[in-house]
CSV table of C-alpha atoms and ligand atoms in Angstrom, one decimal:
chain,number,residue,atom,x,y,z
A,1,UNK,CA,-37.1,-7.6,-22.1
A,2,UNK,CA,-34.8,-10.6,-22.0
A,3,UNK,CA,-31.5,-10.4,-20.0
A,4,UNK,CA,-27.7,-10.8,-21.6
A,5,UNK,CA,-27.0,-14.4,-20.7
A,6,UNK,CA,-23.4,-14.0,-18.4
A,7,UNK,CA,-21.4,-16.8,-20.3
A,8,UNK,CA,-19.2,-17.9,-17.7
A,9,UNK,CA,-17.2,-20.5,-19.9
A,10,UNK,CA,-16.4,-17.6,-22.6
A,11,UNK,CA,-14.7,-15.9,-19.7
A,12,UNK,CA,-13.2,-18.5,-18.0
A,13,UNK,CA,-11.5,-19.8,-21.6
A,14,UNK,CA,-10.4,-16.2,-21.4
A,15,UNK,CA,-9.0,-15.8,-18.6
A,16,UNK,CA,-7.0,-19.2,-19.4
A,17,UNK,CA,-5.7,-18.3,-22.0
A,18,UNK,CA,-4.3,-15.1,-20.5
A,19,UNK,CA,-2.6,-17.4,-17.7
A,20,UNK,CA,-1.1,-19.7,-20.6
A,21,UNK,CA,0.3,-17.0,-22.9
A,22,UNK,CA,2.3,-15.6,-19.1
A,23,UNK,CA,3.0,-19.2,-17.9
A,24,UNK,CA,4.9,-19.6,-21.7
A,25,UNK,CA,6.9,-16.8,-21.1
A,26,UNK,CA,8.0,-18.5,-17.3
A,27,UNK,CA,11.7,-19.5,-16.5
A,28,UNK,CA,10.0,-22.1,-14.2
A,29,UNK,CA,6.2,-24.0,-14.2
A,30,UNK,CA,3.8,-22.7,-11.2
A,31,UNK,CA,2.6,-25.6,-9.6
A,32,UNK,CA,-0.4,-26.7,-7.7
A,33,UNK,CA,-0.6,-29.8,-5.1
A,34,UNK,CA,-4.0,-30.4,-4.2
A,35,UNK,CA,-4.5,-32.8,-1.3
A,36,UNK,CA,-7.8,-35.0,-0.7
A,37,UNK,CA,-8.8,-37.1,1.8
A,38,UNK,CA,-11.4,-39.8,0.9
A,39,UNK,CA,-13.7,-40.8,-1.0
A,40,UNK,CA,-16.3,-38.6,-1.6
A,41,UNK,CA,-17.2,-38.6,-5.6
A,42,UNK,CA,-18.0,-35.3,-5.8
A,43,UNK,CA,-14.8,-34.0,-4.2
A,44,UNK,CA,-13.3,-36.4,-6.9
A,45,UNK,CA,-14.3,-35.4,-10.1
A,46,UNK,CA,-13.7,-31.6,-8.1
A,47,UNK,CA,-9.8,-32.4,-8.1
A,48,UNK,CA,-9.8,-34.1,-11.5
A,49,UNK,CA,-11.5,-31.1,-13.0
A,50,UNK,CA,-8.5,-28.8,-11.2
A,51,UNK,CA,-5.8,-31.0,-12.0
A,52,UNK,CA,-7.2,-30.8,-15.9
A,53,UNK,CA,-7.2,-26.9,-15.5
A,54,UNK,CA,-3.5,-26.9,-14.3
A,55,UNK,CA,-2.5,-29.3,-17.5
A,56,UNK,CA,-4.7,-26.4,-19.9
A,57,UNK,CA,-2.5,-23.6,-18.6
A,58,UNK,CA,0.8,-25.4,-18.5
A,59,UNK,CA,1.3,-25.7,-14.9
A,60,UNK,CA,2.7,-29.0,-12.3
A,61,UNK,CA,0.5,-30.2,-10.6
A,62,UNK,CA,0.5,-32.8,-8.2
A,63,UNK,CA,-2.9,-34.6,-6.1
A,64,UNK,CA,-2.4,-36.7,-2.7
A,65,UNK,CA,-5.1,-39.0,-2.4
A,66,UNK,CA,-5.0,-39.9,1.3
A,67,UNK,CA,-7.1,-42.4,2.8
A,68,UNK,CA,-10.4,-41.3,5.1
A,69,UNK,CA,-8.6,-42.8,8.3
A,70,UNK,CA,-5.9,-40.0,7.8
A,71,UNK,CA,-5.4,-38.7,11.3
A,72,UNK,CA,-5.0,-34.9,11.6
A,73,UNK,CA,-1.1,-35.1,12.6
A,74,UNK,CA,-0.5,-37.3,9.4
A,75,UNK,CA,-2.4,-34.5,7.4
A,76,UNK,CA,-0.8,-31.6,8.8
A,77,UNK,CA,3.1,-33.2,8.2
A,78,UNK,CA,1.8,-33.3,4.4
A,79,UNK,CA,1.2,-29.9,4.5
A,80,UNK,CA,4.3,-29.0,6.5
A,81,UNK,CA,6.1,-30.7,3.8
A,82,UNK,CA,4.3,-29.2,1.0
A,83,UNK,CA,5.0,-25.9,2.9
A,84,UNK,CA,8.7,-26.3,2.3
A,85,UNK,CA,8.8,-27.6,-1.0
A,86,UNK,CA,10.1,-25.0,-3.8
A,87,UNK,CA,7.9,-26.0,-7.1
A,88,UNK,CA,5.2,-25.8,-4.5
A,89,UNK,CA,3.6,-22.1,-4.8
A,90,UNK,CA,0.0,-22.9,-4.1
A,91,UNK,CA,-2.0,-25.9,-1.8
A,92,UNK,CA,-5.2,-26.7,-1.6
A,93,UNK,CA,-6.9,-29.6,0.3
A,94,UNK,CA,-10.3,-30.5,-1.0
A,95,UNK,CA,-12.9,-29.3,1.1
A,96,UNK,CA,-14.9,-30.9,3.2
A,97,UNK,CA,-13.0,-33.6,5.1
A,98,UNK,CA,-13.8,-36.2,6.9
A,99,UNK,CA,-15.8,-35.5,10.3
A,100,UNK,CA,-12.7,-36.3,12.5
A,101,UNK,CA,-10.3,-33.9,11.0
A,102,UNK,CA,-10.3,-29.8,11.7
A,103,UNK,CA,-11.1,-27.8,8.7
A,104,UNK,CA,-9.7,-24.4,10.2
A,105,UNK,CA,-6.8,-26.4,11.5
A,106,UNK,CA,-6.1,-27.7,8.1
A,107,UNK,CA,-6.7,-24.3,6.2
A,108,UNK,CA,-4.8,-22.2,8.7
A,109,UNK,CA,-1.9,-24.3,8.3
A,110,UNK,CA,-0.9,-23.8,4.7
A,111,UNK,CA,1.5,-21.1,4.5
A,112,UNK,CA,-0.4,-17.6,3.9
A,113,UNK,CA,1.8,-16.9,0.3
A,114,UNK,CA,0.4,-20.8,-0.7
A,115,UNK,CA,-2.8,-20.4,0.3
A,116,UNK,CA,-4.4,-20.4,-3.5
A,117,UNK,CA,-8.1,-20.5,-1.6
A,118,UNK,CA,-7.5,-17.7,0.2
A,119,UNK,CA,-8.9,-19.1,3.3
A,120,UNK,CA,-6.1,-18.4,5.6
A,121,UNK,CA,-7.0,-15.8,8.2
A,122,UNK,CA,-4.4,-13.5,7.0
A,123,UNK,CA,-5.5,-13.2,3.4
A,124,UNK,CA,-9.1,-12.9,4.5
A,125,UNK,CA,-7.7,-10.1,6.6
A,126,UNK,CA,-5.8,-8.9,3.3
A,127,UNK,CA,-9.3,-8.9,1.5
A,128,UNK,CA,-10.8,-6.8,4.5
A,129,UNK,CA,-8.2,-4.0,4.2
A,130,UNK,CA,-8.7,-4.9,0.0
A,131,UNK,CA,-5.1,-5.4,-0.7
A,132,UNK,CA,-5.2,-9.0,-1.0
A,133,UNK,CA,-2.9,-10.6,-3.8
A,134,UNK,CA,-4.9,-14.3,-3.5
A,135,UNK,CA,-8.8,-13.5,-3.9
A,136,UNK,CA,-11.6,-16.3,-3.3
A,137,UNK,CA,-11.6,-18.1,-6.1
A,138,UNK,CA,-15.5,-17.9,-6.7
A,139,UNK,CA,-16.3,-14.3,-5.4
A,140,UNK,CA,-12.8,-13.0,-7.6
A,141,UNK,CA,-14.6,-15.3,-10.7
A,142,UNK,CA,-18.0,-13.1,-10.6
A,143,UNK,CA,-15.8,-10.3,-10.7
A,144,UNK,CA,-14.2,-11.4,-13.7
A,145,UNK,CA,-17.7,-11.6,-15.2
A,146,UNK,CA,-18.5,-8.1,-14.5
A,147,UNK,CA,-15.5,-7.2,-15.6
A,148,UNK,CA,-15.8,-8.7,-19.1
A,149,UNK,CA,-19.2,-7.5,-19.5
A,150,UNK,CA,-18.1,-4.2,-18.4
A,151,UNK,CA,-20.8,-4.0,-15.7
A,152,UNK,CA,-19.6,-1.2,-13.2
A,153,UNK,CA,-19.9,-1.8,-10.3
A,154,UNK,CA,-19.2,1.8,-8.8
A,155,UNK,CA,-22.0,3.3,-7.0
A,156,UNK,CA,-24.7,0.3,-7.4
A,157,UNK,CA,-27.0,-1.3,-5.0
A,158,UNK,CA,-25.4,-4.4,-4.7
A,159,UNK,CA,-27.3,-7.3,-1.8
A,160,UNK,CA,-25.9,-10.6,-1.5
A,161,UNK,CA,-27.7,-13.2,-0.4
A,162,UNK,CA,-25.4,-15.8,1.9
A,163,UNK,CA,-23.0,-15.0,4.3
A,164,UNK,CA,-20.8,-18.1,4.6
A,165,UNK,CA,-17.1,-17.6,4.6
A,166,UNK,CA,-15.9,-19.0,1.3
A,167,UNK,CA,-18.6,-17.1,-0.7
A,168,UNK,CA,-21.1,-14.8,0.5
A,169,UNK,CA,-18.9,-12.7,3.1
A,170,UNK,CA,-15.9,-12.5,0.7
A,171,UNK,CA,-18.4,-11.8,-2.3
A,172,UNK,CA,-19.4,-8.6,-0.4
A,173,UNK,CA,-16.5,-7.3,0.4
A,174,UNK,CA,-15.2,-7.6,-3.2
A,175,UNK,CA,-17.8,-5.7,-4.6
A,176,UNK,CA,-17.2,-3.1,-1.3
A,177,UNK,CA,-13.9,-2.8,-2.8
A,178,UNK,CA,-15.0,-1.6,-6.3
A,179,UNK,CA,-17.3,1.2,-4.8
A,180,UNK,CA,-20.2,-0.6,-4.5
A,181,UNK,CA,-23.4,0.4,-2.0
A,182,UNK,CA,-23.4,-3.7,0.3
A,183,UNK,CA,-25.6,-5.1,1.7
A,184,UNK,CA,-25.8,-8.6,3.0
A,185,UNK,CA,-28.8,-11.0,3.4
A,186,UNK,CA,-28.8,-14.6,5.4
A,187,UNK,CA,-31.1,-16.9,6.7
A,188,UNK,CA,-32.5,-14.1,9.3
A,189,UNK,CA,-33.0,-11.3,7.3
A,190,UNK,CA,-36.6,-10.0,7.2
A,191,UNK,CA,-38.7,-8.6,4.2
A,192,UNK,CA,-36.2,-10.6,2.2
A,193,UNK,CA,-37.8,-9.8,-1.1
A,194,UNK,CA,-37.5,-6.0,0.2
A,195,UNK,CA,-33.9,-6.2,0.0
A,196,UNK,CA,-33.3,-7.7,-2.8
A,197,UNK,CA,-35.8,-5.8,-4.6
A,198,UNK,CA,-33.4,-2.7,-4.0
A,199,UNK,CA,-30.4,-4.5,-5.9
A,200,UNK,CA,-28.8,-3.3,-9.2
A,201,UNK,CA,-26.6,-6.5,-8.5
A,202,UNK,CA,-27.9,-9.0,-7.5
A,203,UNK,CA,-25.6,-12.5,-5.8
A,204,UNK,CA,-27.5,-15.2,-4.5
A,205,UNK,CA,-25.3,-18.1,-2.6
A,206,UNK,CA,-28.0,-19.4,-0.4
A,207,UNK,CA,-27.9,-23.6,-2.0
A,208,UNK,CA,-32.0,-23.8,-2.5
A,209,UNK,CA,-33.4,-24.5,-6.0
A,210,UNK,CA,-35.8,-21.9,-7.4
A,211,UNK,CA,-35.0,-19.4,-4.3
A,212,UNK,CA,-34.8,-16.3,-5.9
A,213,UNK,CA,-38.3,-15.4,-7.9
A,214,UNK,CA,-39.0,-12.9,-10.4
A,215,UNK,CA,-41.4,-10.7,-7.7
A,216,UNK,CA,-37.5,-10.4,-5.8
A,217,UNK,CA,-35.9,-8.6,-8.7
A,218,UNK,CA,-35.5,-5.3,-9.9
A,219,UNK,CA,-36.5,-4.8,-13.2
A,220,UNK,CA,-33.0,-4.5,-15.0
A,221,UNK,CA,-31.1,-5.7,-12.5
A,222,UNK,CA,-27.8,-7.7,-12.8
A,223,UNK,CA,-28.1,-11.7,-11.3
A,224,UNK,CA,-25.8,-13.8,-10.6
A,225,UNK,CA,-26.5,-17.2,-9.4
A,226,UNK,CA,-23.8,-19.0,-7.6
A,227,UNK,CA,-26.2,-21.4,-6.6
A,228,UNK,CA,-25.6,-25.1,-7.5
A,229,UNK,CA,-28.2,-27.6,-6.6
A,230,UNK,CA,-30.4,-30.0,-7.9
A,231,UNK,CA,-34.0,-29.4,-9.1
A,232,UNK,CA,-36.6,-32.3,-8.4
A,233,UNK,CA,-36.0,-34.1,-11.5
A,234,UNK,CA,-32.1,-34.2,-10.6
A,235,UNK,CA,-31.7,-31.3,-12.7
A,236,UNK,CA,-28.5,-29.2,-12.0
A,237,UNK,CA,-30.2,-25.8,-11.0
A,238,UNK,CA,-28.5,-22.5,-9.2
A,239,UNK,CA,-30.6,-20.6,-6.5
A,240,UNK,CA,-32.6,-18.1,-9.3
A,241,UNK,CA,-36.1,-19.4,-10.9
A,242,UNK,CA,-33.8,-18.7,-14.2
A,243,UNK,CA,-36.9,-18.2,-16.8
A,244,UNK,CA,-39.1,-16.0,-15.1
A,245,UNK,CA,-36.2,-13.6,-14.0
A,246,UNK,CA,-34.4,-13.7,-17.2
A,247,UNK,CA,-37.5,-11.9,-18.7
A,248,UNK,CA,-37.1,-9.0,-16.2
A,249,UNK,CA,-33.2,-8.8,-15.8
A,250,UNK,CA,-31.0,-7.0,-17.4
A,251,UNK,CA,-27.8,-9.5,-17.0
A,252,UNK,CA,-28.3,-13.0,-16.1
A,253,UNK,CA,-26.0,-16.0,-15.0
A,254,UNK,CA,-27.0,-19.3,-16.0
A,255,UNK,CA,-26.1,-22.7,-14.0
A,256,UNK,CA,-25.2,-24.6,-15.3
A,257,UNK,CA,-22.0,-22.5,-17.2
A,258,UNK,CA,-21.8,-18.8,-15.6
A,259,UNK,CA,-20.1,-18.8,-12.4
A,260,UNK,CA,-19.3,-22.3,-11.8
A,261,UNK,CA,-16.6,-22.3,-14.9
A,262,UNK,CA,-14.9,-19.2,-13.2
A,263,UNK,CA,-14.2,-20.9,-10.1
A,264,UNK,CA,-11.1,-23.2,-11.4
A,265,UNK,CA,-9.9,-20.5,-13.4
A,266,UNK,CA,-9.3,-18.4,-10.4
A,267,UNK,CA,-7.8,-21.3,-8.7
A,268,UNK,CA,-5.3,-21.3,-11.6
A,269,UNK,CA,-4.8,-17.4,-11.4
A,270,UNK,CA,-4.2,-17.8,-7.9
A,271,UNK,CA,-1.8,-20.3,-8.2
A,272,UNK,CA,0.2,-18.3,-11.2
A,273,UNK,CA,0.0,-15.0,-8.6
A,274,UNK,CA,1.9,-17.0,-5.9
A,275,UNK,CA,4.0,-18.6,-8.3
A,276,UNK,CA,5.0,-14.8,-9.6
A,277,UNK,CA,5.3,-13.8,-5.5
A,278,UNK,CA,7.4,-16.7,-4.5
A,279,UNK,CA,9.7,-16.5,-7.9
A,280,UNK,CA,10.6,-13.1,-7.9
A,281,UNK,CA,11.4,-13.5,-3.5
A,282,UNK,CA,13.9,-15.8,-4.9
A,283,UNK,CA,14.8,-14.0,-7.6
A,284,UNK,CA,14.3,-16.3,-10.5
A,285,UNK,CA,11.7,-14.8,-12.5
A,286,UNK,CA,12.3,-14.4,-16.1
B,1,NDP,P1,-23.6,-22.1,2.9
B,1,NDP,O1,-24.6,-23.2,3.2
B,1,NDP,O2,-22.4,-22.1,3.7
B,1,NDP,O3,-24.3,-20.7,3.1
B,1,NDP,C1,-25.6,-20.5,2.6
B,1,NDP,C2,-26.1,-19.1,3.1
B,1,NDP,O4,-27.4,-18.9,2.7
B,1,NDP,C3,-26.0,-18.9,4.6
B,1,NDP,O5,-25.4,-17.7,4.9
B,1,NDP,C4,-27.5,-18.9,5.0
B,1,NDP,O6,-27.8,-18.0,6.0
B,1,NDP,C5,-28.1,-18.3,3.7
B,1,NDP,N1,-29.5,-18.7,3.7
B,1,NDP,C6,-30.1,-20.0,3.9
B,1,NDP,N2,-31.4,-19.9,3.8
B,1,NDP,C7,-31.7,-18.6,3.6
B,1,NDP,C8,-33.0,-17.9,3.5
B,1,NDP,N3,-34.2,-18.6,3.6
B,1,NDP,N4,-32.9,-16.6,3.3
B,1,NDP,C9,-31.8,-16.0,3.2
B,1,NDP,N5,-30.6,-16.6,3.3
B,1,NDP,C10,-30.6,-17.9,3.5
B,1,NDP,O7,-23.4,-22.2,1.4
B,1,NDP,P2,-22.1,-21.7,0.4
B,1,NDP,O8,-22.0,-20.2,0.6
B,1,NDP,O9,-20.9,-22.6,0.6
B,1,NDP,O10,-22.7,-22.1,-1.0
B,1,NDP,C11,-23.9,-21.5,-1.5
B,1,NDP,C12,-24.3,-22.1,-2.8
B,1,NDP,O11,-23.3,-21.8,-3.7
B,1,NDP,C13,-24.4,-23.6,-2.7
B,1,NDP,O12,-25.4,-24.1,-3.7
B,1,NDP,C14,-23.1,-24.1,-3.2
B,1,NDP,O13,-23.1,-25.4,-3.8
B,1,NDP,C15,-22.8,-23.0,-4.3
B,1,NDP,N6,-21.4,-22.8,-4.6
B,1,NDP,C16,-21.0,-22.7,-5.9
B,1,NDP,C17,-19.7,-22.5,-6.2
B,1,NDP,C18,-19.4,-22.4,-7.7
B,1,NDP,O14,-18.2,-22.5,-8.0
B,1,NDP,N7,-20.4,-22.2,-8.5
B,1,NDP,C19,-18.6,-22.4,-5.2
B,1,NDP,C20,-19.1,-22.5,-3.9
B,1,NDP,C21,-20.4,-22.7,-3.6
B,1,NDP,P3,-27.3,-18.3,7.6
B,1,NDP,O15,-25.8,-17.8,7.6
B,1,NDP,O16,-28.1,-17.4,8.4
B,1,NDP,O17,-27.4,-19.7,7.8
């Protein structure tokens, strides 16, 4: 057997294209500001790649490069401002920042209804009692996938592997919410390959190259790899030993182009949703 390559980038152009076709039909553009403080090179090409996503669908979108001896106050009046601006319906600041600023400060201070990562603890609260609005952009992307490939969800064994708060905890409680069996795995789980072995769906967020090996899988199962590291040749490689378990799978993401090309497209759903929230508060939605 040889697994259904998940092709992330055919969803993701997708989903786009749904967001463009609503955007057209807008009175007034959503819009994005995306703040980043720095110069990390990765984080770059990061916000270049969302600003480019926000130009595909139609929306503003603004980016505030601030220097790396921003000082928390002058980062939290940008946000304050951004708060209160009106063609302003979703913020993000780059993640991560530089060691002398707060991250939970920082996230917790964009206003819940902006909050386009859904890291606020009011909208992870919202995706606890699973009537959230804003979803994680990654762990709402794999959903997407699923969705597309019509891969219920209902009933199935699903383990994630990773438990950090922007994708493993939020991953589980998104697949909780369509009726899946959960269970979660981290770095103190024991009989690892036990657990996973038990999985019709299969997540692995865990950041190590070649972590997941075919003696872990299920014959038939579903894997997604939300991995993204680099192999020793510099390779870009997700967490899952992707030739060996694609022989044994019966859905398989690929890294690079499964889940990675979901996560800006969520960003951009995100940001329409709060657009559509904030308009129609004010009344002037088509
Ligand atoms: P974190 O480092 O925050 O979390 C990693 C998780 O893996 C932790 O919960 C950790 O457990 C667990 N883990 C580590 N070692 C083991 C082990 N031996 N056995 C079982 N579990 C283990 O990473 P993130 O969640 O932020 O990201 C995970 C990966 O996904 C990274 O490669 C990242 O680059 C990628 N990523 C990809 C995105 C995309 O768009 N494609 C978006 C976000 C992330 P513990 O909690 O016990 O330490």
């Amino acid at each position: 057997m040889s697994a259904t390559i998940l092709d992330g980038k055919l969803v993701s152009s997708a989903k786009r294209e749904e967001i463009k076709h609503t955007v057209s039909g807008m009175n007034e553009k959503p819009g994005l500001a995306v703040i980043i403080v720095g110069d990390d090179p990765a984080s770059k090409i990061y916000v270049r790649n969302k600003r480019r996503g926000c130009e595909e669908v139609g929306f503003n979108s603004w980016v505030y490069e601030m220097p790396a001896t921003t000082t928390q106050k002058e980062l939290d009046d940008k946000i304050d401002e951004l708060n209160e601006k009106n063609d302003v319906h979703g913020i993000l600041v780059q993640l991560p920042l530089p060691a002398h600023l707060c991250e939970s400060e920082v996230t917790e201070r964009i206003v819940p209804e902006k909050d386009v990562d859904a890291f606020t603890s009011q909208n992870c609260g919202h995706i606890l009692k699973g009537d959230a609005h804003l979803l994680p952009c990654t762990p709402a992307g794999i959903m997407e996938i699923l969705k597309y490939y019509k891969i219920d969800v209902s009933g199935k064994e699903c383990v994630v592997v990773g438990r950090s708060n922007i994708v493993g905890k939020p991953m589980a409680q998104l697949l909780l919410a369509a009726d899946g069996t959960v269970t979660i795995c981290h770095s103190r789980t024991k009989n690892l390959a036990d657990v996973t072995k038990r999985a019709d769906i299969l997540v692995s967020a865990v950041g190590k190259a070649h972590f997941i090996t075919r003696d872990m899988v299920k014959s038939g199962a579903v894997v997604i790899d939300v991995g993204m590291n680099r192999d020793e040749n510099g390779k870009q490689t997700g967490d899952v030993d992707f030739d060996a378990v694609s022989e044994i799978a019966s859905y398989i993401t690929p890294v690079p182009g499964g889940v990675g090309p979901m996560t800006i497209s969520m960003l951009l759903q995100n940001t329409l949703a709060a657009a559509m929230n904030i308009m129609n508060w004010r009344g002037s939605l088509q």
